[in-house]
Amino acid sequence: MKNTATRDKLIDSGAQLISQQGYNATGINAVLKTCGVPKGSFYHYFSSKEDFGLAVIERFASSYDKTLVALLEDNDTPPLERLKRYFAAGRDHMHECNHATGCLIGNLGQELSGQSDTFRDALNLVFQRWEQRFVRCLQDAQARGDIAPHTAPEALASFILTGWEGAILRAKTLKSVEPMEQFEKILFQQVLVPSS
Amino acid sequence: MKNTATRDKLIDSGAQLISQQGYNATGINAVLKTCGVPKGSFYHYFSSKEDFGLAVIERFASSYDKTLVALLEDNDTPPLERLKRYFAAGRDHMHECNHATGCLIGNLGQELSGQSDTFRDALNLVFQRWEQRFVRCLQDAQARGDIAPHTAPEALASFILTGWEGAILRAKTLKSVEPMEQFEKILFQQVLVPSS
DNA sequence: CTTAAAGTAGACCAGTCAGTCTATTGCTTT
DNA sequence: AAAGCAATAGACTGACTGGTCTACTTTAAG
């Protein structure tokens, strides 16, 4: 397994199609067609569709983690400002995909976590890593006194991730980023404040 | 179309299976098998699978709306207490379904709103009706001075629905209601408060 | 008693699904 | 040059998909 170009093409096409249509609605043949790879190659690199799906998740997560680090651990920017940039990036992405795609991990979490424990575990791990990035950013904010110290950063991180994923879902059905803006506004007005 | 018993059986089985597995993963034959109805009857009552799916949504929404009214418009109970009961009911349901089902409308919103505008519109309408129920409850709370008057109830309702749907999603992938509890806790500690 | 419609019943259709199989190509190592 | 493996290539399989079709039974109306 030296040549990874074909494997990469498969994963890229798969990520795109699965983002748009979901896992179950995306057939292997459709993936092959969009990237012009024969079926023999697919089953050379992946043992099954599930194996392929997990690879798509893994790739997306590790790629997304890089942008997350760049946004949330940029020490030249105040922590709350970093969070705002993260939210703005999410809104931009929502516009770019015409409010259709949203968050791949969130989509698959909704679709597959009741269907397969393997997928559920993989997706859960990604969520937990994201939460950890938030925790660190919130710790910085507490250290600077930008937000009150009385709520654990872990609790806040869970609250933020949870609310943001919900806002993405709502934005998809509404075809508007308004719920995302609404969430952010109240979050910074009432939750991420110096003191209560 | 006088005899609705068969139609009802189909919708009930469909709702159950779609809740568990999603729309795309639920075949018509599987629905027929679980309620022992032949295919001829199915296409007698529904013109297509999409038609059937919309009927399932409609039925679920109108049935769920009744429990929503009972919880959120119970004038013998303080408005914030009504909300707490609503959240508690959601957590109970999550336990009952072994953290696998969650919210049918949320599931379908995630799975189908990028796939079909018909479904998206139908689901969006349901969400908006729910939001309206929250708005009324929050108005009551503001009138009593239980929460600050400076934030529009519509904005708060959107925030709550959004966050709750996200918490359900997170609870599914985590197989624990902890994110739901976390969301509720911070919501009542920081957002739904008399004054800021 | 007749007749039409509502509803039941399931065999059947073309198309698609994930996955298998065999054959062939291209590269690398000896 | 020969052997051996990685990778390409796509025809093919059985199971299953949503949907159609015809035949039959029940119910209600005139």
Tab-separated table of C-alpha atoms (C1' of nucleotides) in Angstrom:
chain	number	residue	atom	x	y	z
A	1	MET	CA	0.000	0.000	0.000
A	2	LYS	CA	2.497	2.570	-1.166
A	3	ASN	CA	0.504	4.609	-3.647
A	4	THR	CA	-1.940	6.564	-1.514
A	5	ALA	CA	-3.137	8.895	-4.283
A	6	THR	CA	-6.010	6.631	-5.290
A	7	ARG	CA	-6.918	5.999	-1.683
A	8	ASP	CA	-6.948	9.736	-1.066
A	9	LYS	CA	-9.126	10.374	-4.083
A	10	LEU	CA	-11.634	7.826	-2.794
A	11	ILE	CA	-11.702	9.375	0.667
A	12	ASP	CA	-12.072	12.893	-0.714
A	13	SER	CA	-14.948	11.969	-3.009
A	14	GLY	CA	-16.500	9.932	-0.236
A	15	ALA	CA	-16.292	12.793	2.240
A	16	GLN	CA	-17.913	15.133	-0.241
A	17	LEU	CA	-20.768	12.800	-1.141
A	18	ILE	CA	-21.362	11.639	2.420
A	19	SER	CA	-21.423	15.255	3.577
A	20	GLN	CA	-24.072	16.043	1.030
A	21	GLN	CA	-26.231	12.925	1.138
A	22	GLY	CA	-25.354	11.055	4.288
A	23	TYR	CA	-23.712	7.672	4.711
A	24	ASN	CA	-26.539	5.297	3.866
A	25	ALA	CA	-27.647	7.301	0.858
A	26	THR	CA	-24.148	7.298	-0.608
A	27	GLY	CA	-23.420	4.187	-2.648
A	28	ILE	CA	-19.950	2.921	-3.316
A	29	ASN	CA	-20.588	3.016	-7.050
A	30	ALA	CA	-21.411	6.714	-6.823
A	31	VAL	CA	-18.109	7.352	-5.063
A	32	LEU	CA	-16.243	5.370	-7.721
A	33	LYS	CA	-17.973	7.243	-10.513
A	34	THR	CA	-17.167	10.711	-9.208
A	35	CYS	CA	-13.468	9.988	-8.939
A	36	GLY	CA	-13.097	7.517	-11.794
A	37	VAL	CA	-11.684	4.676	-9.742
A	38	PRO	CA	-12.649	1.049	-10.436
A	39	LYS	CA	-14.228	-1.094	-7.795
A	40	GLY	CA	-11.225	-3.375	-7.595
A	41	SER	CA	-9.167	-0.514	-6.212
A	42	PHE	CA	-11.789	0.340	-3.639
A	43	TYR	CA	-11.746	-3.113	-2.099
A	44	HIS	CA	-8.003	-3.158	-2.384
A	45	TYR	CA	-7.760	-0.232	0.023
A	46	PHE	CA	-10.841	-0.810	2.170
A	47	SER	CA	-12.238	-4.042	3.485
A	48	SER	CA	-15.835	-2.813	3.562
A	49	LYS	CA	-18.020	0.253	3.330
A	50	GLU	CA	-17.832	0.640	7.093
A	51	ASP	CA	-14.052	0.548	6.955
A	52	PHE	CA	-14.231	3.235	4.284
A	53	GLY	CA	-16.617	5.348	6.343
A	54	LEU	CA	-14.303	5.215	9.322
A	55	ALA	CA	-11.405	6.322	7.124
A	56	VAL	CA	-13.472	9.260	5.900
A	57	ILE	CA	-14.220	10.259	9.484
A	58	GLU	CA	-10.594	9.912	10.513
A	59	ARG	CA	-9.347	11.996	7.628
A	60	PHE	CA	-11.932	14.710	8.110
A	61	ALA	CA	-11.256	14.871	11.836
A	62	SER	CA	-7.506	15.172	11.535
A	63	SER	CA	-7.762	17.748	8.768
A	64	TYR	CA	-10.352	19.762	10.649
A	65	ASP	CA	-8.339	19.588	13.826
A	66	LYS	CA	-5.609	21.610	12.140
A	67	THR	CA	-7.914	24.525	11.381
A	68	LEU	CA	-9.301	24.198	14.895
A	69	VAL	CA	-5.873	24.554	16.417
A	70	ALA	CA	-5.063	27.504	14.157
A	71	LEU	CA	-8.244	29.251	15.270
A	72	LEU	CA	-8.513	28.341	18.944
A	73	GLU	CA	-4.884	28.233	20.027
A	74	ASP	CA	-3.716	31.414	18.350
A	75	ASN	CA	-2.096	33.042	21.359
A	76	ASP	CA	-1.808	36.418	19.623
A	77	THR	CA	-5.574	36.772	19.822
A	78	PRO	CA	-7.707	37.095	22.964
A	79	PRO	CA	-9.481	33.801	23.695
A	80	LEU	CA	-13.019	35.098	23.280
A	81	GLU	CA	-12.029	36.669	19.983
A	82	ARG	CA	-10.717	33.268	18.877
A	83	LEU	CA	-14.067	31.728	19.656
A	84	LYS	CA	-15.816	34.420	17.657
A	85	ARG	CA	-13.581	33.681	14.697
A	86	TYR	CA	-14.398	30.004	15.022
A	87	PHE	CA	-18.105	30.758	14.901
A	88	ALA	CA	-17.618	33.102	11.953
A	89	ALA	CA	-15.726	30.378	10.084
A	90	GLY	CA	-18.595	27.985	10.738
A	91	ARG	CA	-21.092	30.466	9.353
A	92	ASP	CA	-18.920	31.031	6.298
A	93	HIS	CA	-18.799	27.325	5.637
A	94	MET	CA	-22.557	27.107	5.990
A	95	HIS	CA	-22.958	29.757	3.338
A	96	GLU	CA	-20.451	28.087	1.045
A	97	CYS	CA	-22.337	24.815	1.072
A	98	ASN	CA	-25.693	26.489	0.556
A	99	HIS	CA	-26.860	25.436	4.034
A	100	ALA	CA	-26.882	21.851	2.858
A	101	THR	CA	-23.842	20.163	4.348
A	102	GLY	CA	-23.313	21.454	7.857
A	103	CYS	CA	-20.999	19.397	10.022
A	104	LEU	CA	-19.958	15.964	8.747
A	105	ILE	CA	-19.370	14.590	12.227
A	106	GLY	CA	-22.694	15.920	13.480
A	107	ASN	CA	-24.503	14.479	10.484
A	108	LEU	CA	-22.986	11.056	10.914
A	109	GLY	CA	-23.509	11.164	14.665
A	110	GLN	CA	-27.192	11.678	14.087
A	111	GLU	CA	-27.438	9.081	11.340
A	112	LEU	CA	-25.209	6.295	12.577
A	113	SER	CA	-24.802	6.373	16.328
A	114	GLY	CA	-27.996	4.390	16.768
A	115	GLN	CA	-26.972	2.001	14.013
A	116	SER	CA	-23.389	1.014	14.743
A	117	ASP	CA	-21.361	1.197	17.932
A	118	THR	CA	-18.150	1.299	15.943
A	119	PHE	CA	-19.204	4.515	14.254
A	120	ARG	CA	-20.608	5.924	17.462
A	121	ASP	CA	-17.332	5.412	19.294
A	122	ALA	CA	-15.311	6.966	16.477
A	123	LEU	CA	-17.579	10.017	16.255
A	124	ASN	CA	-17.733	10.419	19.996
A	125	LEU	CA	-13.963	10.524	20.156
A	126	VAL	CA	-13.866	13.318	17.599
A	127	PHE	CA	-16.394	15.316	19.590
A	128	GLN	CA	-14.382	14.849	22.741
A	129	ARG	CA	-11.208	16.065	21.062
A	130	TRP	CA	-13.044	19.166	19.877
A	131	GLU	CA	-14.339	19.760	23.364
A	132	GLN	CA	-10.789	19.643	24.670
A	133	ARG	CA	-9.789	22.427	22.263
A	134	PHE	CA	-12.613	24.531	23.618
A	135	VAL	CA	-11.615	23.765	27.183
A	136	ARG	CA	-8.122	25.086	26.623
A	137	CYS	CA	-9.413	28.269	25.032
A	138	LEU	CA	-11.845	28.804	27.895
A	139	GLN	CA	-9.109	28.235	30.462
A	140	ASP	CA	-7.145	31.035	28.808
A	141	ALA	CA	-10.202	33.262	29.034
A	142	GLN	CA	-10.646	32.489	32.713
A	143	ALA	CA	-6.981	33.095	33.424
A	144	ARG	CA	-7.271	36.533	31.859
A	145	GLY	CA	-10.468	37.254	33.760
A	146	ASP	CA	-12.478	37.572	30.560
A	147	ILE	CA	-15.069	35.131	31.847
A	148	ALA	CA	-16.223	34.263	35.331
A	149	PRO	CA	-14.233	31.538	37.111
A	150	HIS	CA	-17.192	29.893	38.803
A	151	THR	CA	-18.152	27.556	35.970
A	152	ALA	CA	-15.867	24.702	35.000
A	153	PRO	CA	-14.376	25.120	31.504
A	154	GLU	CA	-15.327	21.518	30.762
A	155	ALA	CA	-18.978	22.292	31.425
A	156	LEU	CA	-18.835	25.407	29.281
A	157	ALA	CA	-17.097	23.553	26.466
A	158	SER	CA	-19.801	20.894	26.457
A	159	PHE	CA	-22.449	23.610	26.443
A	160	ILE	CA	-20.844	25.410	23.523
A	161	LEU	CA	-20.274	22.339	21.361
A	162	THR	CA	-23.767	21.098	22.067
A	163	GLY	CA	-25.390	24.422	21.240
A	164	TRP	CA	-23.302	24.954	18.151
A	165	GLU	CA	-24.132	21.536	16.722
A	166	GLY	CA	-27.792	22.208	17.338
A	167	ALA	CA	-27.508	25.596	15.658
A	168	ILE	CA	-25.980	23.944	12.592
A	169	LEU	CA	-28.822	21.449	12.420
A	170	ARG	CA	-31.379	24.213	12.748
A	171	ALA	CA	-29.574	26.297	10.121
A	172	LYS	CA	-29.815	23.394	7.686
A	173	THR	CA	-33.552	22.976	8.019
A	174	LEU	CA	-34.096	26.721	7.949
A	175	LYS	CA	-31.631	27.352	5.107
A	176	SER	CA	-30.357	30.341	7.047
A	177	VAL	CA	-27.498	30.990	9.457
A	178	GLU	CA	-29.819	32.941	11.714
A	179	PRO	CA	-29.938	30.261	14.435
A	180	MET	CA	-26.143	30.254	14.471
A	181	GLU	CA	-26.056	34.016	14.932
A	182	GLN	CA	-28.735	33.824	17.582
A	183	PHE	CA	-26.833	31.214	19.513
A	184	GLU	CA	-23.590	33.154	19.380
A	185	LYS	CA	-25.244	36.386	20.430
A	186	ILE	CA	-26.868	35.010	23.560
A	187	LEU	CA	-23.796	32.960	24.390
A	188	PHE	CA	-21.579	36.034	24.533
A	189	GLN	CA	-24.227	38.198	26.155
A	190	GLN	CA	-25.203	35.879	28.963
A	191	VAL	CA	-22.811	32.978	29.350
A	192	LEU	CA	-19.286	34.026	28.429
A	193	VAL	CA	-19.224	37.111	30.647
A	194	PRO	CA	-16.732	38.351	33.250
A	195	SER	CA	-19.081	38.009	36.212
A	196	SER	CA	-22.657	37.178	37.012
B	1	MET	CA	-60.352	5.729	2.499
B	2	LYS	CA	-62.607	4.958	5.431
B	3	ASN	CA	-60.714	2.255	7.206
B	4	THR	CA	-57.742	4.038	8.716
B	5	ALA	CA	-56.646	1.185	10.975
B	6	THR	CA	-54.258	-0.278	8.404
B	7	ARG	CA	-52.959	3.158	7.504
B	8	ASP	CA	-52.348	3.879	11.171
B	9	LYS	CA	-50.519	0.607	11.652
B	10	LEU	CA	-48.222	1.487	8.757
B	11	ILE	CA	-47.496	4.940	10.124
B	12	ASP	CA	-46.851	3.623	13.632
B	13	SER	CA	-44.441	0.946	12.449
B	14	GLY	CA	-42.823	3.432	10.103
B	15	ALA	CA	-42.323	5.992	12.850
B	16	GLN	CA	-40.736	3.373	15.067
B	17	LEU	CA	-38.360	2.025	12.429
B	18	ILE	CA	-37.460	5.444	11.044
B	19	SER	CA	-36.758	6.682	14.565
B	20	GLN	CA	-34.383	3.817	15.112
B	21	GLN	CA	-32.670	3.537	11.734
B	22	GLY	CA	-33.378	6.726	9.849
B	23	TYR	CA	-35.400	7.270	6.702
B	24	ASN	CA	-33.047	5.980	4.029
B	25	ALA	CA	-32.085	2.923	6.011
B	26	THR	CA	-35.717	1.933	6.518
B	27	GLY	CA	-37.118	-0.077	3.632
B	28	ILE	CA	-40.790	-0.290	2.836
B	29	ASN	CA	-40.653	-4.070	3.009
B	30	ALA	CA	-39.302	-3.851	6.546
B	31	VAL	CA	-42.236	-1.647	7.543
B	32	LEU	CA	-44.680	-4.085	5.934
B	33	LYS	CA	-43.088	-7.036	7.693
B	34	THR	CA	-43.233	-5.528	11.184
B	35	CYS	CA	-46.936	-4.776	10.947
B	36	GLY	CA	-47.978	-7.643	8.661
B	37	VAL	CA	-49.495	-5.487	5.960
B	38	PRO	CA	-49.120	-6.427	2.288
B	39	LYS	CA	-47.517	-4.090	-0.182
B	40	GLY	CA	-50.768	-3.526	-2.046
B	41	SER	CA	-52.217	-1.796	0.980
B	42	PHE	CA	-49.190	0.428	1.364
B	43	TYR	CA	-49.493	1.852	-2.117
B	44	HIS	CA	-53.213	2.094	-1.685
B	45	TYR	CA	-52.746	4.611	1.141
B	46	PHE	CA	-49.512	6.292	0.075
B	47	SER	CA	-48.385	7.324	-3.369
B	48	SER	CA	-44.689	6.914	-2.624
B	49	LYS	CA	-42.157	6.454	0.148
B	50	GLU	CA	-41.780	10.224	0.389
B	51	ASP	CA	-45.538	10.610	0.780
B	52	PHE	CA	-45.357	8.026	3.554
B	53	GLY	CA	-42.462	9.790	5.242
B	54	LEU	CA	-44.354	13.063	5.273
B	55	ALA	CA	-47.352	11.316	6.838
B	56	VAL	CA	-45.084	9.900	9.545
B	57	ILE	CA	-43.742	13.378	10.275
B	58	GLU	CA	-47.203	14.889	10.366
B	59	ARG	CA	-48.521	12.260	12.712
B	60	PHE	CA	-45.550	12.476	15.052
B	61	ALA	CA	-45.686	16.268	15.114
B	62	SER	CA	-49.359	16.501	15.939
B	63	SER	CA	-49.119	13.795	18.578
B	64	TYR	CA	-46.043	15.363	20.150
B	65	ASP	CA	-47.620	18.786	20.098
B	66	LYS	CA	-50.250	17.560	22.531
B	67	THR	CA	-47.687	16.589	25.140
B	68	LEU	CA	-45.895	19.851	24.467
B	69	VAL	CA	-49.012	21.863	25.197
B	70	ALA	CA	-49.687	19.830	28.314
B	71	LEU	CA	-46.193	20.556	29.589
B	72	LEU	CA	-45.553	24.127	28.476
B	73	GLU	CA	-48.989	25.681	28.810
B	74	ASP	CA	-49.903	24.286	32.163
B	75	ASN	CA	-50.888	27.537	33.859
B	76	ASP	CA	-50.923	25.971	37.316
B	77	THR	CA	-47.155	25.672	37.158
B	78	PRO	CA	-44.591	28.497	37.048
B	79	PRO	CA	-43.202	28.881	33.506
B	80	LEU	CA	-39.623	28.013	34.338
B	81	GLU	CA	-40.800	24.945	36.194
B	82	ARG	CA	-42.726	23.931	33.056
B	83	LEU	CA	-39.532	24.176	31.055
B	84	LYS	CA	-37.720	22.045	33.599
B	85	ARG	CA	-40.402	19.402	33.307
B	86	TYR	CA	-40.068	19.493	29.537
B	87	PHE	CA	-36.335	18.885	29.806
B	88	ALA	CA	-36.891	16.116	32.331
B	89	ALA	CA	-39.371	14.438	29.984
B	90	GLY	CA	-36.783	14.616	27.199
B	91	ARG	CA	-34.194	12.968	29.398
B	92	ASP	CA	-36.652	10.262	30.394
B	93	HIS	CA	-37.365	9.515	26.768
B	94	MET	CA	-33.664	9.336	26.039
B	95	HIS	CA	-33.257	6.734	28.744
B	96	GLU	CA	-36.258	4.759	27.539
B	97	CYS	CA	-34.871	4.412	24.033
B	98	ASN	CA	-31.404	3.488	25.290
B	99	HIS	CA	-29.937	6.735	23.926
B	100	ALA	CA	-30.550	5.468	20.410
B	101	THR	CA	-33.573	7.299	19.083
B	102	GLY	CA	-33.445	10.893	20.255
B	103	CYS	CA	-35.720	13.271	18.416
B	104	LEU	CA	-37.387	12.053	15.225
B	105	ILE	CA	-37.695	15.529	13.771
B	106	GLY	CA	-34.097	16.372	14.570
B	107	ASN	CA	-32.918	13.096	13.061
B	108	LEU	CA	-34.823	13.626	9.853
B	109	GLY	CA	-33.799	17.271	9.699
B	110	GLN	CA	-30.194	16.210	9.760
B	111	GLU	CA	-30.654	13.365	7.295
B	112	LEU	CA	-33.065	14.824	4.757
B	113	SER	CA	-32.957	18.604	4.711
B	114	GLY	CA	-30.039	18.534	2.306
B	115	GLN	CA	-31.736	15.868	0.209
B	116	SER	CA	-35.289	17.055	-0.325
B	117	ASP	CA	-36.834	20.485	-0.039
B	118	THR	CA	-40.238	18.964	0.580
B	119	PHE	CA	-38.974	17.253	3.690
B	120	ARG	CA	-36.996	20.279	4.761
B	121	ASP	CA	-40.035	22.517	4.596
B	122	ALA	CA	-42.169	20.072	6.527
B	123	LEU	CA	-39.576	19.639	9.264
B	124	ASN	CA	-38.858	23.325	9.466
B	125	LEU	CA	-42.523	23.999	10.054
B	126	VAL	CA	-42.559	21.580	12.952
B	127	PHE	CA	-39.533	23.251	14.511
B	128	GLN	CA	-41.162	26.643	14.164
B	129	ARG	CA	-44.320	25.455	15.870
B	130	TRP	CA	-42.245	24.125	18.741
B	131	GLU	CA	-40.432	27.411	18.995
B	132	GLN	CA	-43.761	29.198	19.285
B	133	ARG	CA	-44.671	27.046	22.278
B	134	PHE	CA	-41.425	28.068	23.924
B	135	VAL	CA	-42.061	31.718	23.124
B	136	ARG	CA	-45.383	31.684	24.922
B	137	CYS	CA	-43.873	30.042	27.966
B	138	LEU	CA	-41.028	32.558	28.044
B	139	GLN	CA	-43.450	35.445	27.720
B	140	ASP	CA	-45.198	34.188	30.814
B	141	ALA	CA	-41.859	34.048	32.594
B	142	GLN	CA	-41.042	37.612	31.600
B	143	ALA	CA	-44.464	38.850	32.663
B	144	ARG	CA	-43.902	37.383	36.103
B	145	GLY	CA	-40.414	38.837	36.302
B	146	ASP	CA	-38.842	35.384	36.502
B	147	ILE	CA	-36.448	36.213	33.679
B	148	ALA	CA	-34.982	39.490	32.484
B	149	PRO	CA	-37.074	41.444	29.983
B	150	HIS	CA	-34.172	42.650	27.852
B	151	THR	CA	-33.924	39.631	25.561
B	152	ALA	CA	-36.717	38.890	23.090
B	153	PRO	CA	-38.572	35.645	23.875
B	154	GLU	CA	-38.239	34.661	20.206
B	155	ALA	CA	-34.457	34.848	20.472
B	156	LEU	CA	-34.453	32.845	23.691
B	157	ALA	CA	-36.789	30.242	22.212
B	158	SER	CA	-34.505	29.771	19.223
B	159	PHE	CA	-31.538	29.481	21.568
B	160	ILE	CA	-33.258	26.870	23.707
B	161	LEU	CA	-34.528	24.705	20.850
B	162	THR	CA	-31.171	24.883	19.132
B	163	GLY	CA	-29.245	23.971	22.250
B	164	TRP	CA	-31.614	21.192	23.207
B	165	GLU	CA	-31.465	19.557	19.785
B	166	GLY	CA	-27.690	19.697	19.940
B	167	ALA	CA	-27.731	18.186	23.415
B	168	ILE	CA	-29.869	15.298	22.143
B	169	LEU	CA	-27.442	14.659	19.311
B	170	ARG	CA	-24.508	14.707	21.690
B	171	ALA	CA	-26.339	12.427	24.119
B	172	LYS	CA	-26.827	9.886	21.350
B	173	THR	CA	-23.159	9.686	20.417
B	174	LEU	CA	-22.123	9.678	24.063
B	175	LYS	CA	-24.845	7.236	25.153
B	176	SER	CA	-25.422	9.424	28.178
B	177	VAL	CA	-27.822	12.214	29.077
B	178	GLU	CA	-24.976	14.182	30.578
B	179	PRO	CA	-24.869	16.786	27.772
B	180	MET	CA	-28.589	17.350	28.260
B	181	GLU	CA	-28.091	17.930	31.971
B	182	GLN	CA	-25.123	20.175	31.299
B	183	PHE	CA	-27.101	22.282	28.859
B	184	GLU	CA	-30.042	22.648	31.225
B	185	LYS	CA	-27.825	23.562	34.146
B	186	ILE	CA	-26.006	26.396	32.427
B	187	LEU	CA	-29.190	27.576	30.753
B	188	PHE	CA	-30.929	28.120	34.078
B	189	GLN	CA	-27.809	29.429	35.783
B	190	GLN	CA	-26.793	31.998	33.214
B	191	VAL	CA	-29.509	32.627	30.658
B	192	LEU	CA	-32.932	32.223	32.188
B	193	VAL	CA	-32.254	34.518	35.164
B	194	PRO	CA	-34.166	37.495	36.604
B	195	SER	CA	-31.536	40.087	35.794
B	196	SER	CA	-28.041	40.352	34.406
C	1	DC	C1'	-79.431	-9.021	-6.001
C	2	DT	C1'	-76.320	-6.329	-8.496
C	3	DT	C1'	-72.680	-3.399	-9.037
C	4	DA	C1'	-69.032	-0.357	-8.011
C	5	DA	C1'	-65.668	0.997	-5.162
C	6	DA	C1'	-62.425	0.294	-1.173
C	7	DG	C1'	-59.164	-2.466	0.455
C	8	DT	C1'	-56.229	-6.764	0.699
C	9	DA	C1'	-52.847	-9.742	-1.189
C	10	DG	C1'	-48.468	-10.838	-3.051
C	11	DA	C1'	-45.999	-12.029	-7.374
C	12	DC	C1'	-43.234	-9.439	-10.075
C	13	DC	C1'	-40.243	-5.563	-12.291
C	14	DA	C1'	-36.132	-2.892	-13.311
C	15	DG	C1'	-32.654	-0.864	-10.906
C	16	DT	C1'	-29.279	-0.552	-7.253
C	17	DC	C1'	-26.819	-2.247	-3.264
C	18	DA	C1'	-22.375	-3.995	-1.087
C	19	DG	C1'	-19.258	-7.177	-2.086
C	20	DT	C1'	-16.558	-11.054	-5.005
C	21	DC	C1'	-13.969	-12.742	-8.703
C	22	DT	C1'	-10.585	-13.216	-12.237
C	23	DA	C1'	-7.546	-11.006	-15.334
C	24	DT	C1'	-4.228	-7.732	-16.289
C	25	DT	C1'	-0.943	-3.945	-15.699
C	26	DG	C1'	3.052	-1.643	-13.615
C	27	DC	C1'	6.785	-1.403	-10.524
C	28	DT	C1'	10.578	-3.333	-7.703
C	29	DT	C1'	13.759	-6.596	-6.191
C	30	DT	C1'	16.645	-10.138	-7.098
D	1	DA	C1'	15.116	-11.193	-17.327
D	2	DA	C1'	12.236	-13.261	-14.121
D	3	DA	C1'	9.591	-13.436	-10.249
D	4	DG	C1'	6.442	-11.384	-7.107
D	5	DC	C1'	3.627	-8.142	-5.296
D	6	DA	C1'	0.845	-3.721	-5.436
D	7	DA	C1'	-2.579	-1.854	-7.868
D	8	DT	C1'	-5.896	-1.387	-11.621
D	9	DA	C1'	-9.860	-2.903	-14.067
D	10	DG	C1'	-14.597	-4.075	-14.437
D	11	DA	C1'	-17.811	-7.992	-15.178
D	12	DC	C1'	-20.563	-10.348	-12.196
D	13	DT	C1'	-23.471	-12.085	-7.972
D	14	DG	C1'	-27.280	-12.495	-4.778
D	15	DA	C1'	-29.845	-9.746	-1.964
D	16	DC	C1'	-32.641	-5.994	-1.605
D	17	DT	C1'	-34.740	-1.369	-3.254
D	18	DG	C1'	-39.039	1.384	-4.350
D	19	DG	C1'	-42.711	0.770	-7.172
D	20	DT	C1'	-46.249	-1.698	-10.481
D	21	DC	C1'	-49.495	-5.074	-11.692
D	22	DT	C1'	-53.298	-8.173	-11.587
D	23	DA	C1'	-56.377	-10.917	-8.916
D	24	DC	C1'	-59.192	-11.410	-5.131
D	25	DT	C1'	-62.263	-10.152	-1.057
D	26	DT	C1'	-65.028	-7.173	1.533
D	27	DT	C1'	-68.184	-3.438	2.165
D	28	DA	C1'	-71.822	-0.137	0.937
D	29	DA	C1'	-75.307	1.759	-2.063
D	30	DG	C1'	-79.189	1.517	-5.162
